[in-house]
Amino acid sequence: MPRPRYFTTPIYYVNDRPHIGHCYTTLVADVAARAARLIDGPKADVFFLTGTDEHAEKVVTSAAEHGMPPIEWADLNAQRFKDAFAFMGFSHDDFIRTTEDRHKTRAAALIADLMDKGAIELGDYEGWYDPSQEEYLTETVAKENDFKSPVTGRPLEKRTEQNYFFDLPAHEDWLRAQIESDAIRILPEARKNEVLGRIKQGLNRVPVSRRIKDDDPAPEGWGVTMPGDPEHRVYVWIEALCNYITAIDTPERAHYWPNSSGGDPLQPGGAGQSQVTHFMAKDIIWFHAVIWPAMLHAMGRPAPSTVYAHAYWIAEGQKMSKSLGNFIEIDQLRAYADKFSLDAVRWYLMTQGPLGATDSDFAHSRFVEVYNADLANGIGNSTSRVSNMIDKYFGGRVANFDPSVPVEIETEHAFVEVELTNHPTHFAQWVRESVEGCDNCNLASSLRLGITIVERVDQFISDTRPFSIAKKREGDARIESQLAMILFYSAEMLRIASLFLYPAMPEKMADLWRRWNCDHLNDPADHNSGFKAPLAELAQFGDGGYSLKPGQKITKGDALFMRADPKEDPPSA
RNA sequence: GGCGAGGUAGCUCAGCUGGCUAGAGCGGAGGAUUCAUAACCCUCAGGUCGGGAGUUCAAGUCUCCCCCUCGCCA
């Protein structure tokens, strides 16, 4: 049995409008989840979670501004995320909202557990309070604003109040050891250094609650109150982190968190144990790589295996910001998808995106370049030329050939035999590379393998020149067999290339499989229907159970990706 | 101010523990070809590897100084 794998995105602040940032993080998780399901095949045990974080005070005030109860406002906005994610073709298994009872009750239980274990205690909180906004500011923000309210300019007050604190410093040594040894793997590497550097500077207690104000605008039951102390509400950040557990705290799902029963509970990723990967943007790595693992440790639960923090998208060379109003929102991605196809958008984001530590630019000219190079001129054109030749020369069917007749190419001096015997070995190697890439979250390089194979197909066709051979095949069984073999090889290589490309482009690849009449999927019409076999078996070249067979129909269809004109204006939302 | 990352071809970046004429992809130029989506294939980049000094038989690759960019923290 393949080991269980659990992929998460952060739960998104429900007041936000879905934009490229939310979509990107979720896309990365989607591609990781799809790749895992493909690699592990029909027995894959993958759970992919996303959702929304809804208990922030601003949600209550925004709702009031819109003249509706907070939950209605949250419903409305959460739906926007659901719609956006459905549009993006994400394959999440669940969408959790922190306002749901299943979350609230379990989050409260987790906090209670921490209190029972003495990890959370009451203490004094001293900070800079902005009376006009009724909120505390961090030391940094306070200082930056010269200890005046950033909104009204009035002086801040130093205030003290009682709060509950999580004893983070108690876990310092453990955290450092876990992170240094990669027991908790922080990726990319640069982020790991950053986190370790910050831990070395010393850890502070983390406030986990806020006293509920007398004039609290939130309705009864909003948020999660501190167990045994209804005067305090659990700080949204702490409550939000709990979603990774609350969503899977059912008998069927519990195994997605590594359990304590088998061996050392604090050694995640032991054999058979679930592999947990949290994806997020770099701004919230501290919560996920330090506070959350420490909370889990305090509860006696294993930590996540991998915390992956990608960098940001910028737009046409400019940082995206509220003041500039240049966020690339879901509508703009929709406009690109309308023009270039959704899978093209997914491909661009995945292969050009900020998976590493540095930011990436979403530039229209770049989009078109990548679209043309990889998709239109790459997999699109190659599919087209291969299916066209099979149609033209063999009536649209994979033809029989005699494997003992070698394929030869004509050089200036002689006919040279083409080396084909290594093909199966090459593909087996690529499968290994792809699996390894996914394990290390090198999703982009794993996807690139598909394009590498397409390039091989184009080269192979140039070398063997089936279109020239076709002209002199009449009555020559040897040449006929060579032609059949070349096209079989080409089509078979494309079939395998498409498997590598699938996690990013599920719709288009399923389309290709329908044209090729391949039966990789349980339901050929549904790219989410699951695979009939693990990748290694599906990607077996030439004589595998899923390889193309003589007589198999290959349908010549419309262009998979039509070439785009770089001079055209960007699509607008 | 503290810690960290980085400055390599027009663009995006590879170059691990120092070693032959510094690489890839994209864009651009030329050629060849015609099965294909003006596509594919082949060839072409003469880039002071941020600047300076040093160590070494040998340095993008190590040391020191300087300049610049960017993170995280205070």
XYZ file of C-alpha atoms (C1' of nucleotides) in Angstrom:
647
model
C 0.000 0.000 0.000
C 1.287 3.464 -0.850
C 1.812 5.661 2.185
C -0.909 8.209 2.911
C -0.136 11.744 1.782
C -1.768 14.852 3.100
C -1.403 18.156 1.243
C -2.703 21.435 2.581
C -2.897 25.073 1.653
C -3.404 27.779 4.226
C -7.012 28.610 4.852
C -7.536 31.947 3.204
C -8.751 35.094 4.870
C -12.345 35.180 3.782
C -12.482 38.952 3.410
C -9.970 38.788 0.571
C -10.989 38.538 -3.025
C -9.464 35.473 -4.676
C -6.346 36.499 -6.572
C -3.302 34.972 -8.185
C -1.650 34.408 -4.814
C -4.432 32.220 -3.467
C -4.730 30.455 -6.782
C -1.029 29.840 -7.055
C -0.564 28.281 -3.633
C -3.595 26.106 -4.182
C -2.414 25.182 -7.661
C 0.936 24.049 -6.299
C -0.870 21.837 -3.804
C -3.193 20.594 -6.537
C -0.312 19.632 -8.780
C 1.439 17.905 -5.890
C -1.746 16.027 -5.049
C -2.422 15.032 -8.655
C 1.168 13.919 -9.114
C 0.914 11.804 -5.968
C -2.325 10.199 -7.140
C -0.726 9.453 -10.496
C 2.480 8.063 -9.026
C 0.692 5.853 -6.528
C -2.055 4.769 -8.891
C -5.430 3.284 -7.947
C -4.366 2.617 -4.366
C -3.162 6.179 -3.852
C -4.178 7.498 -0.465
C -4.065 11.254 -0.926
C -5.950 13.963 0.904
C -5.847 17.548 -0.288
C -7.334 20.256 1.918
C -7.996 23.939 1.468
C -10.501 26.382 2.950
C -11.194 29.748 4.483
C -10.340 31.487 7.738
C -13.394 33.421 8.834
C -13.236 34.510 12.436
C -11.228 37.694 12.080
C -12.767 40.791 13.679
C -12.666 42.562 10.337
C -15.064 39.995 8.968
C -17.613 41.099 11.539
C -17.151 44.772 10.763
C -17.199 44.233 6.997
C -20.395 42.275 7.363
C -21.915 45.140 9.323
C -20.861 47.572 6.623
C -22.685 45.425 4.119
C -25.699 45.219 6.351
C -25.679 41.510 6.942
C -24.843 39.055 9.706
C -21.205 37.945 9.694
C -22.017 34.413 8.693
C -23.910 35.539 5.619
C -21.041 37.732 4.597
C -18.653 34.835 5.163
C -20.904 32.511 3.164
C -20.867 34.915 0.289
C -17.112 35.325 0.282
C -16.287 31.704 0.933
C -18.391 30.892 -2.083
C -16.203 33.180 -4.149
C -13.203 31.106 -3.170
C -15.038 27.902 -3.906
C -16.039 29.197 -7.313
C -12.549 30.386 -8.097
C -11.040 27.065 -7.087
C -13.609 25.104 -9.048
C -12.764 27.222 -12.031
C -9.049 26.573 -11.590
C -9.769 22.864 -11.705
C -8.456 22.148 -8.237
C -8.963 18.644 -6.951
C -9.210 19.311 -3.221
C -10.947 16.641 -1.219
C -12.419 19.093 1.235
C -12.894 22.806 1.773
C -12.995 23.684 5.427
C -14.434 26.878 6.848
C -13.481 27.863 10.366
C -17.072 28.912 11.059
C -18.198 25.325 10.685
C -19.063 23.456 13.851
C -16.811 20.573 12.968
C -13.915 22.980 13.132
C -14.963 25.054 16.118
C -15.627 22.177 18.461
C -12.453 20.367 17.580
C -10.303 23.481 17.650
C -11.598 24.190 21.145
C -10.714 20.648 22.129
C -7.177 21.063 20.813
C -6.712 24.258 22.805
C -8.134 22.545 25.878
C -5.661 19.752 25.383
C -2.818 22.264 25.295
C -4.090 23.835 28.500
C -4.368 20.463 30.200
C -0.793 19.757 29.277
C 0.322 23.049 30.720
C 1.455 24.486 27.406
C -0.906 27.436 27.644
C -1.079 29.712 30.651
C -2.469 33.050 31.637
C -0.020 35.944 31.623
C 0.328 39.656 31.177
C 0.442 41.105 27.727
C 2.016 44.492 27.298
C 1.780 46.245 23.974
C 1.025 49.328 21.966
C -2.680 49.848 21.779
C -4.379 51.984 19.171
C -7.572 53.237 20.851
C -9.052 54.544 17.631
C -8.761 51.137 15.972
C -9.147 49.123 19.146
C -6.230 46.917 18.346
C -2.716 46.153 19.443
C 0.170 46.846 17.125
C 3.443 45.002 17.095
C 6.525 46.760 18.401
C 7.824 47.087 14.860
C 4.720 48.638 13.420
C 4.375 50.954 16.403
C 7.924 52.172 16.022
C 7.616 52.589 12.265
C 4.701 54.909 12.840
C 6.475 56.871 15.525
C 4.151 55.383 18.145
C 1.144 56.964 16.551
C -1.852 55.320 15.030
C -1.113 54.499 11.406
C -4.754 55.284 10.641
C -5.616 58.362 12.667
C -2.192 59.617 13.721
C -3.209 59.767 17.364
C -0.683 58.595 19.931
C -0.633 54.936 20.846
C -1.055 53.836 24.437
C 1.074 51.342 26.241
C -1.393 48.932 27.751
C -1.254 45.773 29.704
C -3.876 43.090 29.739
C -4.218 39.510 30.719
C -3.912 36.979 27.971
C -3.270 33.324 27.473
C 0.144 32.452 26.161
C 1.574 29.422 24.500
C 4.975 28.518 25.879
C 6.928 28.496 22.649
C 10.383 28.902 24.253
C 9.986 25.483 25.884
C 10.300 23.910 22.445
C 13.304 25.834 21.199
C 15.844 23.022 21.342
C 13.456 20.493 19.946
C 12.480 22.790 17.084
C 16.031 23.526 16.176
C 16.938 19.861 16.131
C 13.910 18.913 14.071
C 14.516 21.589 11.490
C 18.258 21.130 11.244
C 17.857 17.414 10.729
C 15.033 17.903 8.216
C 12.683 15.840 10.351
C 10.603 18.915 9.704
C 11.748 19.789 6.234
C 11.533 23.474 5.415
C 11.663 24.257 1.733
C 13.096 25.928 -0.175
C 16.462 25.803 1.563
C 16.728 29.592 1.892
C 13.624 29.623 4.068
C 15.057 26.971 6.346
C 18.088 29.152 7.018
C 15.852 32.090 7.679
C 13.777 30.199 10.212
C 16.810 28.751 11.965
C 18.350 32.201 12.115
C 15.283 33.579 13.725
C 15.037 30.765 16.246
C 18.609 31.495 17.288
C 17.589 35.017 18.150
C 15.367 33.571 20.811
C 11.701 32.691 21.068
C 8.921 34.487 22.875
C 5.694 33.320 24.357
C 2.914 33.473 21.788
C -0.356 35.121 22.744
C -3.135 32.740 21.848
C -6.150 34.693 22.956
C -7.699 38.122 23.123
C -9.981 39.453 25.773
C -13.439 39.924 24.356
C -14.298 43.598 24.421
C -17.362 44.881 26.245
C -18.762 46.281 23.044
C -17.722 43.268 21.000
C -19.712 43.449 17.763
C -19.486 39.744 17.056
C -22.613 37.692 17.539
C -22.911 35.037 20.200
C -20.771 32.055 19.402
C -18.493 33.801 16.934
C -15.020 32.363 17.022
C -13.725 30.000 19.646
C -13.617 31.032 23.269
C -10.872 29.866 25.571
C -11.886 26.644 27.259
C -13.055 27.494 30.749
C -12.734 31.217 30.219
C -15.421 32.737 27.995
C -13.937 36.186 28.549
C -11.237 35.303 26.061
C -11.433 34.369 22.444
C -8.786 32.229 20.783
C -6.638 34.326 18.532
C -7.617 33.633 14.913
C -4.154 32.589 13.889
C -3.963 29.860 16.464
C -7.473 28.734 15.744
C -6.756 28.700 12.030
C -3.704 26.460 12.311
C -5.887 23.877 14.008
C -7.788 23.357 10.760
C -5.140 20.954 9.543
C -6.203 18.594 12.304
C -9.877 19.462 12.675
C -10.630 18.709 9.032
C -9.294 15.182 9.234
C -10.377 14.296 12.735
C -12.750 11.555 11.676
C -12.292 7.790 11.717
C -11.850 7.602 7.934
C -9.404 10.475 7.758
C -7.454 10.320 10.983
C -4.609 8.384 9.400
C -3.677 11.397 7.274
C -1.914 12.786 10.287
C 1.043 10.639 11.297
C 0.041 8.800 14.418
C 1.836 8.128 17.607
C 1.162 4.435 17.745
C 3.889 3.193 15.464
C 7.297 3.833 16.949
C 8.461 7.221 18.064
C 5.486 9.552 17.859
C 7.787 12.483 17.380
C 9.425 11.047 14.306
C 7.060 11.835 11.475
C 7.434 10.123 8.167
C 8.287 6.717 9.547
C 7.495 3.848 7.229
C 3.812 3.700 6.477
C 3.186 6.942 8.280
C 1.396 9.724 6.501
C 3.475 12.372 4.792
C 2.130 15.833 5.587
C 3.012 18.748 3.327
C 1.882 22.271 4.130
C 2.105 24.679 1.199
C 1.964 28.438 1.718
C 3.476 31.769 0.741
C 6.601 32.934 2.518
C 4.879 35.486 4.750
C 3.327 32.887 6.996
C 6.162 30.443 7.289
C 6.832 31.271 10.946
C 3.414 30.119 12.013
C 3.718 26.897 10.063
C 7.337 25.996 10.591
C 7.698 27.011 14.232
C 4.524 27.746 16.156
C 2.406 24.991 14.674
C 4.986 22.208 15.062
C 5.633 23.354 18.630
C 1.901 23.243 19.377
C 1.734 19.742 17.978
C 4.760 18.717 19.953
C 3.165 20.032 23.113
C 0.105 17.921 22.339
C 2.271 14.862 21.788
C 1.483 14.710 18.108
C 3.973 14.317 15.266
C 4.928 17.410 13.308
C 4.315 17.971 9.597
C 6.906 16.403 7.308
C 7.340 19.340 4.984
C 6.629 23.038 5.229
C 6.936 24.598 1.807
C 6.930 28.388 1.515
C 7.013 29.792 -1.984
C 7.717 33.414 -2.905
C 5.362 35.959 -4.496
C 4.067 36.822 -7.892
C 4.595 40.368 -9.023
C 2.609 41.900 -11.877
C 4.388 43.200 -14.976
C 7.453 44.063 -12.924
C 5.504 45.757 -10.151
C 4.862 44.545 -6.674
C 1.164 43.893 -6.213
C -0.418 46.045 -3.554
C -3.738 47.340 -2.418
C -2.671 50.934 -2.970
C -1.641 50.267 -6.561
C -4.735 48.183 -7.090
C -2.802 45.908 -9.401
C -3.663 42.535 -7.941
C -4.117 39.912 -10.579
C -7.527 38.700 -9.540
C -9.342 35.573 -10.521
C -11.195 37.422 -13.279
C -7.967 38.150 -15.052
C -6.898 34.527 -14.822
C -10.293 33.641 -16.243
C -9.674 35.976 -19.149
C -6.360 34.278 -19.854
C -8.010 30.894 -19.568
C -10.746 31.922 -21.992
C -8.174 32.883 -24.553
C -5.427 30.317 -23.983
C -7.211 27.552 -22.036
C -7.188 26.909 -18.335
C -4.409 24.364 -18.603
C -2.204 26.932 -20.286
C -2.691 29.227 -17.297
C -1.921 26.388 -14.927
C 1.167 25.519 -16.947
C 2.465 29.060 -16.954
C 1.907 29.527 -13.236
C 3.517 26.219 -12.372
C 6.573 26.412 -14.584
C 7.299 30.124 -14.303
C 6.049 30.677 -10.768
C 7.874 31.515 -7.551
C 8.324 27.979 -6.257
C 11.800 29.031 -5.160
C 12.831 31.795 -2.833
C 12.671 34.623 -5.355
C 9.596 36.355 -6.706
C 8.330 35.775 -10.241
C 6.874 38.228 -12.679
C 3.525 37.638 -14.331
C 4.212 39.356 -17.642
C 1.962 39.024 -20.643
C 4.818 38.855 -23.129
C 6.384 36.090 -21.097
C 3.099 34.234 -20.914
C 2.798 34.195 -24.682
C 6.413 33.136 -25.128
C 6.035 30.208 -22.777
C 2.664 29.305 -24.217
C 4.019 29.182 -27.741
C 7.307 27.510 -26.912
C 6.088 24.750 -24.593
C 2.482 24.237 -25.554
C 1.706 25.366 -29.094
C 5.062 24.524 -30.692
C 5.792 21.759 -28.215
C 3.213 19.233 -27.128
C 0.507 20.767 -29.337
C 2.396 20.690 -32.593
C 3.986 17.357 -31.911
C 0.632 15.751 -31.200
C -0.675 17.244 -34.368
C 2.123 16.049 -36.643
C 2.151 12.526 -35.231
C -1.598 12.030 -35.385
C -1.658 13.522 -38.832
C 0.919 11.094 -40.197
C -0.782 8.117 -38.604
C -4.017 9.295 -40.161
C -2.474 9.872 -43.554
C -0.258 6.815 -43.815
C -2.191 4.226 -41.855
C -5.785 5.393 -41.869
C -5.653 6.564 -38.279
C -4.517 3.346 -36.659
C -1.343 2.252 -34.972
C 0.131 -0.116 -37.560
C 1.791 -3.452 -37.138
C 5.526 -3.640 -37.562
C 8.246 -6.215 -37.425
C 10.458 -5.363 -34.446
C 13.370 -7.202 -36.016
C 13.494 -4.720 -38.879
C 15.639 -1.834 -37.656
C 14.832 1.764 -38.391
C 17.530 3.294 -40.539
C 18.331 6.827 -41.538
C 20.003 7.880 -44.705
C 23.174 9.886 -44.212
C 25.458 11.291 -46.857
C 27.332 8.031 -47.027
C 25.095 5.213 -45.975
C 22.102 3.964 -44.087
C 22.651 4.075 -40.361
C 20.628 2.078 -37.919
C 18.804 4.144 -35.290
C 19.455 3.083 -31.724
C 16.050 2.322 -30.237
C 16.678 -0.414 -27.735
C 17.366 2.008 -24.917
C 13.953 3.576 -24.991
C 12.324 1.530 -22.221
C 15.297 2.196 -19.960
C 15.140 5.919 -20.589
C 11.503 6.081 -19.661
C 12.009 4.072 -16.503
C 14.725 6.548 -15.537
C 12.437 9.500 -16.229
C 9.771 7.988 -14.040
C 12.279 7.725 -11.208
C 13.318 11.335 -11.723
C 9.728 12.461 -11.722
C 8.934 10.622 -8.503
C 12.025 12.016 -6.856
C 11.149 15.497 -8.059
C 7.707 15.263 -6.513
C 9.099 13.977 -3.237
C 11.286 17.050 -3.061
C 8.525 19.373 -4.213
C 10.493 20.130 -7.375
C 7.214 20.115 -9.216
C 8.305 22.370 -12.049
C 11.274 20.229 -12.989
C 9.138 17.149 -12.757
C 6.693 18.684 -15.226
C 9.531 19.763 -17.508
C 10.379 16.125 -18.081
C 7.246 15.924 -20.200
C 8.509 18.674 -22.459
C 11.921 17.037 -22.658
C 10.249 13.915 -24.002
C 8.275 15.939 -26.542
C 11.544 17.420 -27.769
C 12.842 13.888 -28.203
C 9.847 13.067 -30.360
C 10.448 16.048 -32.626
C 14.088 15.160 -32.951
C 13.268 11.547 -33.635
C 10.942 12.554 -36.448
C 13.552 14.872 -37.931
C 16.142 12.123 -37.786
C 14.062 9.317 -39.199
C 12.024 11.372 -41.656
C 8.907 9.186 -41.804
C 7.364 11.577 -44.353
C 10.199 10.796 -46.780
C 10.007 7.084 -46.125
C 6.283 7.167 -46.791
C 6.906 8.239 -50.356
C 8.814 5.128 -51.275
C 7.054 2.499 -49.239
C 4.784 1.061 -51.879
C 5.235 -2.660 -52.143
C 8.195 -2.656 -49.792
C 7.306 -4.515 -46.627
C 10.569 -3.552 -44.965
C 9.995 0.156 -45.428
C 6.371 -0.219 -44.483
C 7.432 -1.789 -41.203
C 9.968 0.949 -40.550
C 7.373 3.630 -41.100
C 4.940 1.883 -38.781
C 7.594 1.527 -36.131
C 8.649 5.190 -36.279
C 5.094 6.358 -35.837
C 4.420 3.850 -33.111
C 7.483 5.074 -31.244
C 6.475 8.705 -31.704
C 2.928 8.194 -30.536
C 4.049 6.033 -27.632
C 6.584 8.647 -26.510
C 3.904 11.313 -26.584
C 1.611 9.089 -24.586
C 4.206 8.864 -21.851
C 5.133 12.548 -22.071
C 1.500 13.366 -21.413
C 1.578 11.446 -18.137
C 4.334 13.712 -16.875
C 2.430 16.783 -18.009
C -0.860 15.663 -16.500
C -0.555 17.124 -12.986
C -0.405 20.638 -14.427
C -2.653 20.077 -17.452
C -5.214 17.434 -16.532
C -7.875 18.483 -19.016
C -5.678 18.729 -22.078
C -3.864 15.514 -21.325
C -7.132 13.672 -20.797
C -8.117 15.100 -24.175
C -4.943 13.691 -25.689
C -5.654 10.287 -24.148
C -9.099 10.272 -25.691
C -7.566 10.967 -29.097
C -5.000 8.251 -28.509
C -7.671 5.913 -27.140
C -5.596 5.198 -24.054
C -7.230 3.818 -20.973
C -5.160 5.378 -18.208
C -8.181 6.754 -16.436
C -11.075 4.939 -14.858
C -13.353 7.172 -16.857
C -11.771 8.553 -20.041
C -14.206 11.456 -20.023
C -13.338 12.542 -16.490
C -9.792 13.653 -15.806
C -10.480 13.343 -12.091
C -11.621 9.757 -12.213
C -8.397 8.239 -10.989
C -5.718 6.116 -12.610
C -5.901 2.444 -13.393
C -2.282 1.816 -12.488
C 0.693 3.522 -10.851
C 2.835 5.803 -12.990
C 5.657 3.287 -13.354
C 3.257 0.848 -14.963
C 1.417 3.389 -17.097
C 4.684 4.827 -18.337
C 6.185 1.539 -19.404
C 7.396 2.019 -22.940
C 6.471 -0.165 -25.865
C 5.292 -3.453 -24.433
C 3.547 -2.449 -21.210
C -0.064 -3.195 -20.413
C -0.955 0.415 -21.135
C 1.262 0.868 -24.184
C -0.223 1.572 -27.566
C -1.218 -1.546 -29.459
C -1.304 -2.283 -33.181
C -4.741 -1.535 -34.514
C -5.434 1.065 -31.850
C -7.201 4.087 -33.260
C -5.483 7.469 -33.167
C -7.798 10.348 -33.844
C -6.567 13.467 -35.529
C -8.258 16.373 -33.751
C -8.186 20.121 -33.489
C -5.060 21.842 -32.279
C -4.494 21.150 -28.586
C -2.953 24.613 -28.193
C -3.252 26.992 -31.122
C -0.285 29.236 -31.662
C -0.756 32.720 -30.159
C 0.193 36.045 -31.647
C 2.633 37.870 -29.354
C 1.572 41.201 -30.810
C -1.990 40.918 -29.590
C -3.037 42.808 -26.480
C -3.351 40.914 -23.234
C -6.837 39.606 -22.567
C -8.679 41.817 -20.133
C -11.063 40.773 -17.442
C 21.500 47.890 13.879
C 21.611 42.016 13.900
C 21.236 37.588 10.789
C 20.765 35.672 5.864
C 20.371 35.299 0.323
C 22.096 37.187 -4.111
C 24.635 40.182 -8.110
C 26.936 35.069 -14.496
C 24.796 36.094 -22.230
C 18.819 40.814 -24.258
C 15.395 37.983 -20.499
C 14.949 33.850 -16.628
C 18.492 31.227 -14.454
C 22.401 26.315 -13.905
C 27.341 26.196 -12.531
C 28.442 20.734 -5.905
C 33.531 20.113 -2.157
C 38.554 25.535 -7.136
C 40.898 22.595 -12.898
C 40.456 21.651 -20.176
C 38.405 27.249 -25.153
C 32.032 29.747 -18.807
C 26.548 26.534 -19.766
C 20.774 25.765 -20.481
C 15.944 27.509 -21.790
C 13.413 31.640 -23.987
C 13.915 35.761 -27.325
C 16.883 37.294 -31.733
C 19.901 35.975 -36.568
C 21.099 32.490 -40.533
C 20.465 27.686 -42.851
C 17.927 23.100 -43.974
C 13.162 20.743 -44.439
C 7.853 20.066 -45.535
C 4.508 15.228 -41.698
C 2.836 19.553 -38.555
C 0.079 25.070 -35.519
C 4.938 30.672 -40.487
C 5.660 25.158 -36.704
C 9.919 21.154 -36.290
C 15.431 20.242 -37.036
C 20.646 22.302 -37.431
C 24.101 26.408 -36.623
C 25.088 31.191 -34.414
C 25.677 34.606 -28.075
C 32.509 36.435 -28.508
C 29.288 37.621 -21.798
C 35.682 42.360 -17.977
C 31.130 35.708 -14.396
C 29.113 43.569 -9.621
C 34.252 46.365 -8.600
C 39.228 45.968 -6.359
C 43.118 43.274 -3.913
C 44.932 38.479 -2.282
C 45.803 32.877 -1.751
C 46.991 29.034 -5.521
C 50.400 25.696 -10.722
C 45.026 26.922 -11.470
C 39.173 31.059 -9.069
C 32.192 32.766 -11.121
C 34.000 28.698 -7.679
C 38.337 30.228 -1.587
C 39.983 34.984 1.654
C 39.654 40.335 2.540
C 37.703 45.246 1.243
C 34.067 48.121 -1.423
C 29.367 48.947 -4.343
C 24.339 47.406 -5.327
C 19.659 44.429 -4.797
C 16.474 41.520 -1.825
C 14.623 38.734 2.432
C 13.938 37.834 7.859
C 14.394 40.101 12.653
C 15.000 44.301 16.119
